[in-house]
Structures are given as C-alpha cells and as structure tokens.
Short mmCIF file of C-alpha atoms in Angstrom, two decimals:
data_model
loop_
_atom_site.label_atom_id
_atom_site.label_comp_id
_atom_site.label_asym_id
_atom_site.label_seq_id
_atom_site.Cartn_x
_atom_site.Cartn_y
_atom_site.Cartn_z
CA MET A 1353 -17.03 -15.48 -0.99
CA THR A 1354 -14.74 -12.48 -0.94
CA ASN A 1355 -12.07 -12.95 1.68
CA LEU A 1356 -10.10 -10.28 3.43
CA ARG A 1357 -6.69 -11.59 2.51
CA HIS A 1358 -7.56 -11.45 -1.18
CA LEU A 1359 -8.71 -7.83 -0.84
CA VAL A 1360 -5.53 -6.88 1.03
CA LEU A 1361 -3.37 -8.53 -1.66
CA ILE A 1362 -5.18 -6.54 -4.36
CA ALA A 1363 -4.63 -3.36 -2.33
CA ILE A 1364 -0.93 -4.06 -1.82
CA PHE A 1365 -0.15 -4.83 -5.45
CA GLY A 1366 -2.33 -1.93 -6.61
CA ALA A 1367 -0.39 0.35 -4.27
CA LEU A 1368 2.89 -1.01 -5.67
CA TRP A 1369 1.86 -0.28 -9.28
CA GLY A 1370 0.48 3.11 -8.20
CA ALA A 1371 3.71 3.95 -6.36
CA LEU A 1372 5.73 3.14 -9.49
CA GLU A 1373 3.48 5.36 -11.62
CA LEU A 1374 3.66 8.21 -9.12
CA SER A 1375 7.42 8.15 -8.57
CA LEU A 1376 9.13 6.60 -11.59
CA GLY A 1377 6.37 7.62 -14.04
CA SER A 1378 6.45 11.28 -13.11
CA ALA A 1379 10.26 11.36 -13.28
CA LEU A 1380 10.49 9.60 -16.66
CA HIS A 1381 7.81 11.79 -18.25
CA ALA A 1382 9.42 14.95 -16.86
CA LEU A 1383 12.80 13.91 -18.33
CA ASP A 1384 11.10 12.93 -21.61
CA VAL A 1385 12.98 9.62 -21.75
CA PRO A 1386 12.29 7.69 -24.99
CA PHE A 1387 10.04 4.64 -24.58
CA SER A 1388 9.22 5.72 -21.01
CA GLY A 1389 5.60 4.60 -21.51
CA LEU A 1390 6.76 1.15 -22.61
CA PHE A 1391 9.16 0.84 -19.68
CA LEU A 1392 6.48 1.90 -17.19
CA ALA A 1393 3.95 -0.46 -18.73
CA GLY A 1394 6.46 -3.32 -18.47
CA VAL A 1395 7.20 -2.67 -14.80
CA GLY A 1396 3.53 -2.11 -13.90
CA ILE A 1397 2.44 -5.27 -15.69
CA ALA A 1398 5.21 -7.26 -13.96
CA VAL A 1399 3.89 -6.08 -10.57
CA ALA A 1400 0.30 -6.98 -11.51
CA LEU A 1401 1.40 -10.42 -12.74
CA VAL A 1402 3.27 -11.12 -9.49
CA GLY A 1403 0.07 -10.05 -7.69
CA TYR A 1404 -1.93 -12.47 -9.83
CA ARG A 1405 0.37 -15.33 -8.73
CA PHE A 1406 -0.75 -14.72 -5.13
CA THR A 1407 -4.47 -14.26 -5.82
CA ARG A 1408 -5.17 -16.38 -8.91
CA ARG A 1409 -8.73 -15.12 -9.28
CA ARG A 1410 -10.44 -13.84 -12.38
CA GLY A 1411 -10.50 -10.05 -12.35
CA SER A 1412 -7.53 -9.66 -9.97
CA VAL A 1413 -5.32 -7.88 -12.52
CA VAL A 1414 -8.13 -5.49 -13.50
CA GLN A 1415 -8.73 -4.69 -9.82
CA ILE A 1416 -5.00 -4.11 -9.25
CA GLY A 1417 -5.00 -1.79 -12.30
CA LEU A 1418 -8.10 0.01 -11.04
CA VAL A 1419 -6.45 0.68 -7.68
CA ALA A 1420 -3.28 1.95 -9.41
CA ALA A 1421 -5.33 4.18 -11.74
CA LEU A 1422 -7.27 5.69 -8.83
CA LEU A 1423 -4.04 6.33 -6.93
CA LYS A 1424 -2.75 8.10 -10.04
CA ALA A 1425 -6.01 10.09 -10.22
CA ALA A 1426 -5.49 11.33 -6.69
CA SER A 1427 -1.93 12.49 -7.40
CA ILE A 1428 -1.02 16.14 -7.65
CA GLY A 1429 -0.10 17.26 -11.14
CA GLY A 1430 -1.39 18.07 -14.57
CA ASN A 1431 -2.91 15.45 -16.78
CA VAL A 1432 -4.04 12.27 -15.04
CA LEU A 1433 -6.69 11.15 -17.53
CA MET A 1434 -4.31 9.73 -20.17
CA PRO A 1435 -2.18 7.67 -17.73
CA MET A 1436 -5.38 6.37 -16.13
CA ILE A 1437 -6.65 5.22 -19.54
CA GLY A 1438 -3.27 3.56 -20.13
CA ILE A 1439 -3.16 1.70 -16.82
CA LEU A 1440 -6.73 0.42 -17.18
CA ALA A 1441 -6.23 -0.67 -20.78
CA GLU A 1442 -3.02 -2.53 -19.94
CA ALA A 1443 -4.69 -4.28 -16.99
CA LEU A 1444 -7.63 -5.28 -19.15
CA ILE A 1445 -5.41 -6.70 -21.90
CA VAL A 1446 -3.28 -8.67 -19.42
CA GLU A 1447 -6.41 -10.01 -17.69
CA THR A 1448 -7.84 -11.15 -21.05
CA ALA A 1449 -4.56 -12.81 -22.04
CA LEU A 1450 -4.40 -14.61 -18.68
CA ALA A 1451 -7.99 -15.78 -19.04
CA LEU A 1452 -7.31 -17.11 -22.55
CA THR A 1453 -4.08 -18.89 -21.58
CA ARG A 1454 -5.35 -20.08 -18.15
CA GLY A 1455 -2.61 -18.07 -16.40
CA ARG A 1456 -0.92 -20.92 -14.58
CA ALA A 1457 2.37 -21.33 -16.42
CA ARG A 1458 5.46 -19.36 -17.34
CA GLY A 1459 4.35 -19.19 -20.99
CA SER A 1460 1.05 -17.67 -19.99
CA TYR A 1461 2.84 -14.87 -18.09
CA VAL A 1462 5.13 -14.22 -21.05
CA VAL A 1463 2.16 -13.99 -23.47
CA ALA A 1464 0.18 -11.76 -21.09
CA GLY A 1465 3.16 -9.43 -20.65
CA ALA A 1466 3.83 -9.30 -24.40
CA CYS A 1467 0.18 -8.45 -25.16
CA GLY A 1468 -0.03 -5.84 -22.37
CA THR A 1469 3.00 -3.88 -23.51
CA LEU A 1470 1.49 -3.49 -26.99
CA TRP A 1471 -0.82 -0.85 -25.49
CA PRO A 1472 1.84 1.93 -25.30
CA LEU A 1473 2.04 1.63 -29.12
CA VAL A 1474 -1.74 2.01 -29.46
CA HIS A 1475 -2.10 4.57 -26.63
CA PRO A 1476 -1.30 7.73 -28.67
CA PHE A 1477 -3.87 6.71 -31.31
CA VAL A 1478 -6.56 6.70 -28.61
CA THR A 1479 -5.41 9.62 -26.45
CA GLN A 1480 -3.93 12.01 -29.04
CA GLY A 1481 -5.82 10.77 -32.10
CA LEU A 1482 -9.32 10.33 -30.67
CA VAL A 1483 -9.53 12.03 -27.27
CA ALA A 1484 -7.38 15.10 -28.00
CA GLY A 1485 -8.62 15.21 -31.59
CA ARG A 1486 -5.39 15.33 -33.58
CA GLY A 1487 -6.67 12.57 -35.82
CA ILE A 1488 -5.53 8.98 -36.34
CA LEU A 1489 -3.56 9.84 -39.50
CA THR A 1490 -1.51 12.52 -37.71
CA VAL A 1491 -0.54 10.03 -34.98
CA TRP A 1492 0.27 7.44 -37.66
CA GLY A 1493 2.59 10.05 -39.22
CA TRP A 1494 4.36 10.61 -35.87
CA LEU A 1495 4.76 6.87 -35.39
CA LEU A 1496 6.34 6.50 -38.83
CA GLU A 1497 8.59 9.55 -38.33
CA ASP A 1498 9.85 8.19 -35.00
CA GLY A 1499 10.32 4.73 -36.50
CA MET A 1500 12.20 6.13 -39.51
CA ALA A 1501 14.49 8.18 -37.26
CA LEU A 1502 15.12 5.21 -34.97
CA LEU A 1503 15.70 2.55 -37.62
CA GLY A 1504 17.05 4.70 -40.45
CA LEU A 1505 14.49 3.34 -42.90
CA PRO A 1506 12.56 5.23 -45.62
CA ALA A 1507 8.81 5.95 -45.36
CA GLU A 1508 8.12 3.24 -47.97
CA ALA A 1509 9.14 0.61 -45.41
CA ALA A 1510 6.16 1.50 -43.18
CA LEU A 1511 5.21 -2.13 -42.61
CA VAL A 1512 8.75 -3.09 -41.61
CA ILE A 1513 8.92 -0.10 -39.22
CA VAL A 1514 5.61 -1.03 -37.57
CA GLY A 1515 6.62 -4.70 -37.46
CA VAL A 1516 9.92 -3.89 -35.72
CA LEU A 1517 8.16 -1.58 -33.21
CA VAL A 1518 5.52 -4.22 -32.45
CA ALA A 1519 8.20 -6.88 -32.00
CA PHE A 1520 10.23 -4.60 -29.72
CA HIS A 1521 7.20 -3.78 -27.55
CA MET A 1522 6.23 -7.44 -27.33
CA ALA A 1523 9.79 -8.46 -26.45
CA VAL A 1524 9.89 -5.97 -23.56
CA GLY A 1525 6.52 -7.30 -22.34
CA ALA A 1526 7.68 -10.90 -22.64
CA VAL A 1527 10.74 -10.10 -20.52
CA ALA A 1528 8.48 -8.35 -17.98
CA GLY A 1529 6.25 -11.45 -17.88
CA LEU A 1530 9.27 -13.71 -17.41
CA ILE A 1531 10.68 -11.53 -14.62
CA ALA A 1532 7.24 -11.52 -12.95
CA TRP A 1533 7.04 -15.31 -13.06
CA GLN A 1534 10.56 -15.81 -11.72
CA THR A 1535 10.07 -13.18 -9.00
CA ALA A 1536 6.80 -14.73 -7.87
CA GLU A 1537 8.33 -18.21 -7.78
CA ARG A 1538 11.35 -16.90 -5.87
CA VAL A 1539 9.09 -15.20 -3.30
CA VAL A 1540 7.00 -18.37 -2.95
CA ARG A 1541 10.15 -20.48 -2.44
CA ARG A 1542 11.57 -18.06 0.12
CA GLY A 1543 8.75 -17.83 2.57
CA GLY A 1544 5.91 -16.16 0.73
CA ILE A 1545 4.39 -19.62 0.31
CA GLN A 1546 1.61 -19.01 2.84
CA HIS A 1547 0.22 -16.29 0.56
CA ALA A 1548 0.49 -18.21 -2.68
CA GLN A 1549 -2.50 -19.91 -4.23
CA PRO A 1550 -1.90 -23.50 -5.42
CA MET B 444 -22.94 27.11 2.51
CA PRO B 445 -24.83 25.09 -0.09
CA SER B 446 -28.08 26.51 -1.37
CA PRO B 447 -31.32 24.55 -0.75
CA SER B 448 -31.59 23.64 -4.44
CA ARG B 449 -28.04 22.27 -4.40
CA THR B 450 -28.66 19.99 -1.44
CA ARG B 451 -31.62 18.35 -3.19
CA VAL B 452 -29.34 17.09 -5.96
CA GLY B 453 -26.98 14.27 -5.00
CA THR B 454 -23.65 13.11 -6.36
CA VAL B 455 -25.12 11.60 -9.53
CA GLY B 456 -26.98 14.83 -10.32
CA ARG B 457 -23.94 17.04 -9.68
CA LEU B 458 -21.26 14.98 -11.39
CA GLY B 459 -23.21 12.95 -13.98
CA PRO B 460 -23.56 15.89 -16.40
CA LEU B 461 -19.76 16.23 -16.52
CA VAL B 462 -19.47 12.68 -17.85
CA LEU B 463 -22.07 13.55 -20.53
CA LEU B 464 -20.22 16.75 -21.46
CA ALA B 465 -16.90 14.89 -21.67
CA GLY B 466 -18.50 12.31 -23.99
CA ALA B 467 -20.18 14.97 -26.13
CA VAL B 468 -16.98 16.92 -26.77
CA LEU B 469 -15.27 14.00 -28.54
CA GLY B 470 -15.34 14.44 -32.29
CA ALA B 471 -17.16 17.80 -32.16
CA ASP B 472 -16.32 20.73 -34.46
CA LEU B 473 -14.81 24.02 -33.29
CA ALA B 474 -18.03 25.93 -32.58
CA THR B 475 -19.69 22.99 -30.79
CA VAL B 476 -16.53 22.34 -28.73
CA TRP B 477 -16.54 25.91 -27.42
CA LEU B 478 -20.29 25.82 -26.70
CA LEU B 479 -19.59 22.68 -24.67
CA VAL B 480 -16.69 24.46 -22.94
CA ALA B 481 -19.08 27.26 -21.93
CA ALA B 482 -21.65 24.73 -20.67
CA THR B 483 -18.95 22.87 -18.68
CA VAL B 484 -17.61 26.06 -17.10
CA VAL B 485 -21.16 27.10 -16.09
CA TRP B 486 -21.86 23.68 -14.55
CA VAL B 487 -18.49 23.40 -12.76
CA ALA B 488 -18.99 26.94 -11.36
CA TRP B 489 -22.24 25.67 -9.83
CA VAL B 490 -20.91 22.31 -8.64
CA ASP B 491 -17.45 23.28 -7.39
CA ARG B 492 -16.32 26.83 -8.10
CA ALA B 493 -12.84 26.09 -6.72
CA ALA B 494 -12.17 23.68 -9.61
CA LEU B 495 -12.20 26.63 -12.03
CA ARG B 496 -9.10 28.06 -10.33
CA GLY B 497 -7.01 25.56 -12.31
CA LEU B 498 -7.89 27.38 -15.56
CA ARG B 499 -6.06 30.45 -14.30
CA SER B 500 -3.01 28.51 -13.13
CA ARG B 501 0.38 29.20 -14.70
CA TRP B 502 0.63 25.53 -15.68
CA PHE B 503 -2.60 25.63 -17.66
CA LEU B 504 -1.86 28.95 -19.37
CA LEU B 505 1.55 27.65 -20.44
CA PHE B 506 -0.03 24.43 -21.71
CA ALA B 507 -2.63 26.41 -23.72
CA ALA B 508 0.07 28.66 -25.22
CA PHE B 509 2.29 25.70 -26.20
CA LEU B 510 -0.72 23.95 -27.76
CA VAL B 511 -2.21 26.81 -29.80
CA ILE B 512 0.74 29.06 -30.78
CA PRO B 513 2.94 26.50 -32.62
CA LEU B 514 -0.06 25.02 -34.43
CA SER B 515 -1.32 28.46 -35.52
CA LEU B 516 2.14 29.33 -36.86
CA TRP B 517 3.23 26.05 -38.45
CA GLY B 518 0.09 23.89 -38.53
CA GLY B 519 -0.64 24.44 -42.24
CA PRO B 520 -0.33 26.97 -45.07
CA ARG B 521 -0.05 30.50 -43.62
CA THR B 522 -2.77 32.24 -45.58
CA TRP B 523 -3.82 34.78 -42.95
CA GLN B 524 -1.78 37.96 -42.87
CA TRP B 525 -2.19 40.11 -39.78
CA GLY B 526 0.27 42.98 -40.04
CA ARG B 527 3.67 41.29 -40.07
CA LEU B 528 2.25 38.12 -38.54
CA ALA B 529 1.25 35.25 -40.86
CA LEU B 530 -1.07 32.61 -39.40
CA ALA B 531 -2.20 29.16 -40.52
CA PRO B 532 -6.03 29.04 -40.13
CA ALA B 533 -6.16 25.23 -40.29
CA GLY B 534 -3.55 24.94 -37.51
CA LEU B 535 -5.26 27.60 -35.41
CA GLU B 536 -8.59 25.77 -35.73
CA LEU B 537 -7.00 22.46 -34.73
CA GLY B 538 -5.25 24.11 -31.78
CA LEU B 539 -8.47 25.72 -30.55
CA ILE B 540 -10.43 22.45 -30.93
CA MET B 541 -7.78 20.59 -28.94
CA LEU B 542 -7.67 23.29 -26.28
CA GLY B 543 -11.48 23.24 -25.94
CA ARG B 544 -11.58 19.45 -25.63
CA THR B 545 -8.79 19.53 -23.06
CA ILE B 546 -10.67 22.11 -20.97
CA VAL B 547 -13.88 20.03 -20.95
CA LEU B 548 -12.11 16.73 -20.21
CA TRP B 549 -9.73 18.19 -17.65
CA LEU B 550 -12.43 20.15 -15.80
CA GLY B 551 -14.70 17.10 -15.86
CA VAL B 552 -12.08 14.70 -14.53
CA THR B 553 -10.70 17.04 -11.84
CA THR B 554 -14.18 17.98 -10.60
CA ILE B 555 -15.31 14.34 -10.47
CA VAL B 556 -12.10 13.19 -8.74
CA ALA B 557 -12.26 16.03 -6.19
CA GLY B 558 -16.05 15.81 -5.80
CA LEU B 559 -16.14 12.18 -4.73
CA SER B 560 -14.78 11.10 -1.37
CA LEU B 561 -12.95 7.81 -0.99
CA GLN B 562 -16.10 6.35 0.55
CA GLN B 563 -18.22 7.45 -2.42
CA TRP B 564 -15.73 5.90 -4.87
CA SER B 565 -15.91 2.70 -2.85
CA ALA B 566 -19.71 2.76 -2.81
CA LEU B 567 -19.73 3.33 -6.57
CA PHE B 568 -17.50 0.34 -7.31
CA GLU B 569 -19.28 -1.87 -4.80
CA ARG B 570 -22.56 -1.00 -6.48
CA LEU B 571 -20.95 -2.13 -9.75
CA GLY B 572 -20.30 -5.55 -8.20
CA LEU B 573 -16.75 -5.18 -6.85
CA GLN B 574 -17.43 -6.42 -3.33
CA GLY B 575 -15.02 -5.01 -0.75
CA PHE B 576 -13.38 -2.64 -3.22
CA GLY B 577 -13.84 0.28 -0.83
CA PHE B 578 -11.78 -1.54 1.77
CA THR B 579 -9.15 -2.38 -0.87
CA LEU B 580 -8.89 1.26 -1.94
CA GLY B 581 -8.61 2.44 1.65
CA VAL B 582 -5.79 -0.03 2.39
CA ALA B 583 -3.98 0.96 -0.82
CA PHE B 584 -4.12 4.68 0.02
CA HIS B 585 -2.80 4.07 3.54
CA PHE B 586 -0.15 1.63 2.33
CA LEU B 587 1.23 3.90 -0.42
CA PRO B 588 3.80 5.85 1.66
CA SER B 589 5.10 2.64 3.19
CA VAL B 590 5.46 1.02 -0.26
CA LEU B 591 7.30 4.06 -1.60
CA ALA B 592 9.69 4.03 1.37
CA SER B 593 10.28 0.27 1.08
CA ALA B 594 10.92 0.49 -2.70
CA THR B 595 13.36 3.39 -2.19
CA ASP B 596 15.26 1.43 0.50
CA ALA B 597 15.40 -1.67 -1.71
CA TRP B 598 16.66 0.42 -4.64
CA HIS B 599 19.44 2.02 -2.58
CA ALA B 600 20.45 -1.32 -1.06
CA LEU B 601 20.69 -2.90 -4.53
CA ARG B 602 22.62 0.07 -5.90
CA MET B 603 25.16 -0.09 -3.07
CA ARG B 604 25.73 -3.80 -3.72
CA GLY B 605 26.72 -3.08 -7.29
CA GLY B 606 23.26 -2.80 -8.89
CA TRP B 607 23.00 -3.52 -12.61
CA ARG B 608 26.75 -4.08 -13.04
CA ALA B 609 26.89 -6.75 -10.37
CA TYR B 610 23.64 -8.60 -11.05
CA ARG B 611 22.80 -7.83 -14.70
CA TRP B 612 19.42 -9.42 -15.58
CA GLU B 613 18.94 -10.61 -12.03
CA ALA B 614 18.89 -7.01 -10.71
CA PRO B 615 15.19 -6.27 -11.51
CA GLN B 616 14.21 -9.65 -10.07
CA ARG B 617 16.14 -9.01 -6.86
CA PHE B 618 14.59 -5.57 -6.54
CA LEU B 619 11.05 -6.83 -7.12
CA THR B 620 11.58 -9.81 -4.79
CA THR B 621 12.67 -7.53 -1.94
CA VAL B 622 9.77 -5.10 -2.42
CA VAL B 623 7.13 -7.83 -2.85
CA SER B 624 8.41 -9.88 0.13
CA GLY B 625 8.39 -6.75 2.29
CA ALA B 626 4.85 -5.89 1.24
CA LEU B 627 3.54 -9.44 1.73
CA ARG B 628 4.69 -9.41 5.36
CA HIS B 629 1.85 -6.95 6.10
CA VAL B 630 -0.96 -8.94 4.46
CA ASP B 631 -1.89 -11.02 7.48
CA GLU B 632 -1.51 -8.11 9.92
CA ILE B 633 -3.90 -5.91 7.89
CA ALA B 634 -6.42 -8.72 7.35
CA ALA B 635 -6.35 -9.63 11.06
CA ALA B 636 -6.76 -5.98 12.10
CA ALA B 637 -9.78 -5.58 9.81
CA GLN B 638 -11.30 -8.81 11.10
CA ALA B 639 -10.74 -7.72 14.71
CA ARG B 640 -12.69 -4.55 13.94
CA GLY B 641 -15.56 -6.68 12.67
CA TYR B 642 -15.17 -5.77 9.01
CA ASP B 643 -16.97 -8.10 6.63
CA PRO B 644 -16.61 -7.38 2.89
CA ALA B 645 -20.00 -8.95 2.26
CA LYS B 646 -21.69 -6.47 4.61
CA PRO B 647 -20.29 -2.97 4.06
CA HIS B 648 -21.12 -0.48 6.84
CA ARG B 649 -21.96 2.39 4.55
CA ALA B 650 -25.46 3.27 3.47
CA PRO B 651 -25.72 3.14 -0.33
CA GLU B 652 -25.57 6.44 -2.18
CA ARG B 653 -29.13 7.72 -2.67
CA VAL B 654 -30.15 8.64 -6.19
CA THR B 655 -33.29 10.77 -6.23
CA ALA B 656 -35.69 11.86 -8.97
CA ALA B 657 -33.96 15.26 -8.93
CA ASP B 658 -30.66 13.57 -9.83
CA TRP B 659 -32.18 11.74 -12.78
CA SER B 660 -33.96 14.90 -13.94
CA VAL B 661 -30.70 16.86 -14.01
CA VAL B 662 -28.89 14.06 -15.85
CA VAL B 663 -31.69 13.74 -18.44
CA LEU B 664 -31.76 17.52 -18.90
CA TRP B 665 -28.02 17.61 -19.57
CA ALA B 666 -28.25 14.61 -21.89
CA VAL B 667 -30.82 16.54 -23.94
CA VAL B 668 -28.61 19.67 -23.94
CA CYS B 669 -25.58 17.68 -25.10
CA LEU B 670 -27.60 15.93 -27.82
CA LEU B 671 -29.02 19.24 -29.02
CA LEU B 672 -25.58 20.81 -29.16
CA ARG B 673 -24.17 17.89 -31.12
CA LEU B 674 -27.09 17.23 -33.46
CA THR B 675 -28.56 20.67 -34.19
CA PRO B 676 -26.50 22.49 -36.82
CA GLY B 677 -28.13 25.80 -35.85
CA ALA B 678 -26.82 25.66 -32.27
CA ALA B 679 -23.21 25.76 -33.34
CA SER B 680 -23.85 28.44 -35.97
CA LEU B 681 -24.34 30.93 -33.12
CA LEU B 682 -20.60 30.95 -32.66
CA ARG B 683 -19.67 30.26 -36.27
CA GLY B 684 -17.24 32.83 -37.54
CA PRO B 685 -14.48 32.67 -40.11
CA LEU B 686 -12.91 29.68 -38.27
CA GLY B 687 -16.01 27.67 -37.53
CA GLY B 688 -17.36 27.56 -41.08
#
C-alpha cells in the first residue's frame, strides 16, 4: 500500500537533489571546475541515501533520482539530456548496491556511494562516445590524457592511471555515503525520528 | 488552432516518433544522420513548430560552430585545399555527424519535455507502475523554490559561523542536517493537506491517457521509416556526396 508520507518524502528528497543540480550543477559546469561531475554525483547520492534512510523501500532511490532528473529536464538551459542520463544511472547503481548489501548499515551506505560515484568516470563513454558519436576510443584517449596530466605518468602506465582514477572516484563516493549515514543518524537523533523507518 | 487530423492523434502518436528517431540516429553514418535530421525537423514542425525556434538561437549556432569548425580544421590530416583554407575531411565528417545527432536528440527531448504536461508525465509513470508518482512530482515542483531558499540560508549561516575552516569535515554534515531537518518539517503538513483534500494514491483522479488506433498507426509508420533509413543502403545514397562515401 502506497502511503502519502512515503510519496512526500520521495518528493522532498528528489527536490533536494534537483535543487542541487539546478543551482550548484549549473554553476560548476559554467565555471568548468575539474571533477565537477564527480562532486555533484557525490552530493546528489548523499541526498538520495539520506532519503533512503527515511523511506527504506525498494525503488526509493530510483524514484528520488527520477524526480531530480525530471526537475532538471524542466530547467531552462541548453543540454539537459546528458545530466538526466547521469542522474538516472547514478540512482540505479546506488539502488542496486543497496539491494545487494541490504542497505541497513553504515558499510552498505559506503559501498553504495562508492559504486554510484563510479558513473562520472563511465559517463563520457556513454554520452560522448556512444550518444554524441565521438567513439569509445576517442573518449578513452581523453581519459588517459587527463590522467597523464594529473598524475604525471606516461601513456604506458594506462592501467595505473585508470586504477588511480577509479580509486579516487570510489573514495569520494565512500565519503559521500559515510556523510549520508552520519547525517541521517544525526537527524534521527535530533527529532527527525518520527519520519525514520526502523 | 489544431487541424482536425492533428486532434485525432494523441500524445503517443505525436511524440512517439521522436523517440524512434532519437534511437535511429545513434550509430548512423553521415548521410543517414542528415536524412533523420530532415525527418525530425518535418515532424517537429508538425507537432510543435515553436520548438524549431531553438535551432535559430544564438546559443545553438555558437554550439554548432564550436563543434564543427575546430574538428574540420584540426580533426585529421588536412587534405582538402580550398583557396588558402586547408580542411580535414575526416574531422569535418565527424563534426557534421555529431551536429546532426545533437539536432535530432535535442529536438526530440525538448519537444517531448515541452509537449507533455506535468499531469501527462504523472499518468505515464503511473501507467508504468509507479503509483502516486504524479503526486510526488507535483509536490517536488512546488517544493523546489522553498528547498533552494532553505539551502541558501543554511549555506550562508554555516559560512558566517566559520564554514569549512571552523568545522572541517563536519561542515558538509552540518549543512545537510540543517537542510534535511528543515525539509522534513513539512512532510506531515503536506501529507495531511493531501489527505484532507481526499487524495488517495491508489485512486488517481485523472482519466488515463487514451491511445487510439491512429496513434499506433503513426508510430508503426515512423518505425518503418526509421528502419528503412537505417537498413536500406540506397536511401542514404540520395545524399551521398564526397563526404558521405
């Protein structure tokens, strides 16, 4: 039985993620800040994970992501398709990770966050490589070039570069998951208890 | 004023072909991409002529120039000499393919987003099994300005108390806690207000979107057109010039 409170919680956390994408996301992309996609993914996933703490139902994170993606779709501006794909993919990954790890402990949040923030690394392969048609190999070349410039390593160390980038993305996601868990627990302790699911 | 033929076709018939066109453009070669662009422009002109205005916007023209010009100059060996200008045919082809795909995808997405009201989006998701999603979306849209204002207030309050320097790793937690606590205060009020108005997620008030035979006919027709454009080598050869070969 769908209850109203659950629907309102989904709406509120979806609006929070959407608000972050609309305000912070637009600003970061306009300023072309490095790793802005990763930072946005981390913050968005943290919001969705806090929302999950108060709903604890299968599909909640996907619904929160869907609301955020549709809010992004309705925003004024140029390209909304690629961010929408990103938000939905991140929500889907986090939902899967929560389902696999039961989603009831700190470790589960950390794993879900770490998996979700891997998407910004994969995102250009899908959006630029497949959708825009630049080709997977071209995007792979960009990834290596960026990695080489960042880490000061030669092209021969491709595996090390990718490994470091994956580890960095996962670490940011793990921190986001941890912050989400601690925030949710803090809110529950300080009066949000009536909204929390056992 | 919509024409009589237009009123017979519903949302699925008007917007469904754009999904097919967007799918068909992925992985297509240059000539096929531009045939699909032509088909999309024709269909969007029929469905929502106003959506075509975006193609003439300064933003889009700048985007197209930044996409095609650098690729045609530096996107490969410059084997084409045109007076004093040397062009890279491989780069130009890639730029034109990307521009064509962007036009189809962008026109498709903007027309679909603008062509569906919030209620139709809700009906669509509810039909897909997300009970009460229309209500959720409505609340989220109305709640957005309040969330933005609350997050901005929380951010300024945290910044004035020393922000990152004062709280270090606790700063994001404090910020999120304030915003989430503020938002959660409204949950019961909104749920009670909806209940007082007799809203039941299990029984939405809206009539389901009607899909007629005309809708399905249009969708099938466009599916055949897209398949023909993608699978028939002769169709693309109509446009095949020195670049398309």
